[in-house]
Amino acid sequence: MAAAIDHSGVEPNQLNQRQLDAISVRCASPCRWLQNRGGTIHLRPSRTAQYEKIDCVLGELRRLHSGPMGFVGNESFEAEKPK
């Protein structure tokens, strides 16, 4: 699954870690979910994360126009499960 948020050529805001931590606090999610890694924002919630918290974080990122976003599914978790 992949998706992107396009703001029609408008330059995205470069959010620093302090701003990302503030988003986490507003959304009552762990700060470790949202990281700025070399200018790229990584969102990696836990497998048991509540949908409302993830939705809140994504909404805040969109509101602040953090730039294009891509999504990777949880298929890697399925491969890690013992059989």
PDB file of C-alpha atoms in Angstrom:
ATOM      1  CA  MET A   1       0.000   0.000   0.000  1.00  0.00           C
ATOM      2  CA  ALA A   2       1.325   3.454  -0.824  1.00  0.00           C
ATOM      3  CA  ALA A   3      -0.171   6.916  -0.607  1.00  0.00           C
ATOM      4  CA  ALA A   4       0.977  10.515  -0.738  1.00  0.00           C
ATOM      5  CA  ILE A   5      -0.294  13.921   0.286  1.00  0.00           C
ATOM      6  CA  ASP A   6       0.168  16.444  -2.522  1.00  0.00           C
ATOM      7  CA  HIS A   7      -0.106  20.166  -1.848  1.00  0.00           C
ATOM      8  CA  SER A   8       0.219  21.215  -5.500  1.00  0.00           C
ATOM      9  CA  GLY A   9       3.812  22.349  -5.587  1.00  0.00           C
ATOM     10  CA  VAL A  10       3.846  24.187  -2.243  1.00  0.00           C
ATOM     11  CA  GLU A  11       7.124  23.673  -0.391  1.00  0.00           C
ATOM     12  CA  PRO A  12       6.689  21.444   2.681  1.00  0.00           C
ATOM     13  CA  ASN A  13       7.578  22.622   6.173  1.00  0.00           C
ATOM     14  CA  GLN A  14      10.741  21.088   7.574  1.00  0.00           C
ATOM     15  CA  LEU A  15       9.594  19.847  10.967  1.00  0.00           C
ATOM     16  CA  ASN A  16      12.251  19.344  13.611  1.00  0.00           C
ATOM     17  CA  GLN A  17      12.173  16.697  16.327  1.00  0.00           C
ATOM     18  CA  ARG A  18      10.827  19.145  18.912  1.00  0.00           C
ATOM     19  CA  GLN A  19       7.836  19.880  16.663  1.00  0.00           C
ATOM     20  CA  LEU A  20       7.294  16.159  16.066  1.00  0.00           C
ATOM     21  CA  ASP A  21       7.399  15.528  19.822  1.00  0.00           C
ATOM     22  CA  ALA A  22       4.738  18.228  20.276  1.00  0.00           C
ATOM     23  CA  ILE A  23       2.528  16.383  17.767  1.00  0.00           C
ATOM     24  CA  SER A  24       3.029  13.180  19.759  1.00  0.00           C
ATOM     25  CA  VAL A  25       2.003  14.944  22.979  1.00  0.00           C
ATOM     26  CA  ARG A  26      -1.119  16.442  21.334  1.00  0.00           C
ATOM     27  CA  CYS A  27      -2.093  13.010  20.026  1.00  0.00           C
ATOM     28  CA  ALA A  28      -1.222  11.123  23.240  1.00  0.00           C
ATOM     29  CA  SER A  29       1.145   8.863  21.297  1.00  0.00           C
ATOM     30  CA  PRO A  30       4.699   7.818  22.187  1.00  0.00           C
ATOM     31  CA  CYS A  31       7.384  10.175  20.862  1.00  0.00           C
ATOM     32  CA  ARG A  32       9.331   7.167  19.549  1.00  0.00           C
ATOM     33  CA  TRP A  33       6.634   6.660  16.894  1.00  0.00           C
ATOM     34  CA  LEU A  34       7.526   9.896  15.105  1.00  0.00           C
ATOM     35  CA  GLN A  35      11.171  10.620  14.244  1.00  0.00           C
ATOM     36  CA  ASN A  36      13.025  13.078  12.013  1.00  0.00           C
ATOM     37  CA  ARG A  37      15.798  11.061  10.403  1.00  0.00           C
ATOM     38  CA  GLY A  38      17.974  13.267   8.241  1.00  0.00           C
ATOM     39  CA  GLY A  39      15.101  15.488   7.169  1.00  0.00           C
ATOM     40  CA  THR A  40      12.733  12.586   6.482  1.00  0.00           C
ATOM     41  CA  ILE A  41       9.858  12.030   8.873  1.00  0.00           C
ATOM     42  CA  HIS A  42       9.349   8.425   9.943  1.00  0.00           C
ATOM     43  CA  LEU A  43       6.115   7.296  11.562  1.00  0.00           C
ATOM     44  CA  ARG A  44       6.338   3.809  12.977  1.00  0.00           C
ATOM     45  CA  PRO A  45       3.519   3.030  15.385  1.00  0.00           C
ATOM     46  CA  SER A  46       3.352  -0.215  17.297  1.00  0.00           C
ATOM     47  CA  ARG A  47       1.338  -3.127  15.910  1.00  0.00           C
ATOM     48  CA  THR A  48      -1.230  -2.618  18.645  1.00  0.00           C
ATOM     49  CA  ALA A  49      -1.548   1.154  18.168  1.00  0.00           C
ATOM     50  CA  GLN A  50      -5.006   2.654  18.440  1.00  0.00           C
ATOM     51  CA  TYR A  51      -6.330   3.904  15.112  1.00  0.00           C
ATOM     52  CA  GLU A  52      -7.397   7.226  16.655  1.00  0.00           C
ATOM     53  CA  LYS A  53      -3.819   8.033  17.702  1.00  0.00           C
ATOM     54  CA  ILE A  54      -2.379   7.240  14.277  1.00  0.00           C
ATOM     55  CA  ASP A  55      -5.151   9.242  12.624  1.00  0.00           C
ATOM     56  CA  CYS A  56      -4.391  12.183  14.917  1.00  0.00           C
ATOM     57  CA  VAL A  57      -0.654  12.107  14.094  1.00  0.00           C
ATOM     58  CA  LEU A  58      -1.324  11.905  10.346  1.00  0.00           C
ATOM     59  CA  GLY A  59      -3.845  14.730  10.608  1.00  0.00           C
ATOM     60  CA  GLU A  60      -1.356  16.952  12.429  1.00  0.00           C
ATOM     61  CA  LEU A  61       1.348  16.204   9.863  1.00  0.00           C
ATOM     62  CA  ARG A  62      -1.039  17.092   7.076  1.00  0.00           C
ATOM     63  CA  ARG A  63      -2.193  20.266   8.847  1.00  0.00           C
ATOM     64  CA  LEU A  64       1.416  21.388   9.253  1.00  0.00           C
ATOM     65  CA  HIS A  65       2.155  20.345   5.654  1.00  0.00           C
ATOM     66  CA  SER A  66       5.132  18.144   6.356  1.00  0.00           C
ATOM     67  CA  GLY A  67       5.458  17.124   2.705  1.00  0.00           C
ATOM     68  CA  PRO A  68       4.772  13.934   0.770  1.00  0.00           C
ATOM     69  CA  MET A  69       4.060  10.809   2.769  1.00  0.00           C
ATOM     70  CA  GLY A  70       4.462   7.197   1.794  1.00  0.00           C
ATOM     71  CA  PHE A  71       3.065   4.200   3.635  1.00  0.00           C
ATOM     72  CA  VAL A  72       4.491   0.746   4.063  1.00  0.00           C
ATOM     73  CA  GLY A  73       2.241  -2.091   5.189  1.00  0.00           C
ATOM     74  CA  ASN A  74       2.831  -4.420   8.106  1.00  0.00           C
ATOM     75  CA  GLU A  75       3.737  -7.423   5.978  1.00  0.00           C
ATOM     76  CA  SER A  76       7.099  -7.657   7.726  1.00  0.00           C
ATOM     77  CA  PHE A  77       5.288  -8.431  10.985  1.00  0.00           C
ATOM     78  CA  GLU A  78       3.543 -11.366   9.361  1.00  0.00           C
ATOM     79  CA  ALA A  79       6.891 -12.783   8.187  1.00  0.00           C
ATOM     80  CA  GLU A  80       8.302 -12.543  11.718  1.00  0.00           C
ATOM     81  CA  LYS A  81       5.498 -14.538  13.390  1.00  0.00           C
ATOM     82  CA  PRO A  82       6.538 -18.033  14.494  1.00  0.00           C
ATOM     83  CA  LYS A  83       4.704 -20.845  12.731  1.00  0.00           C
TER      84      LYS A  83
END
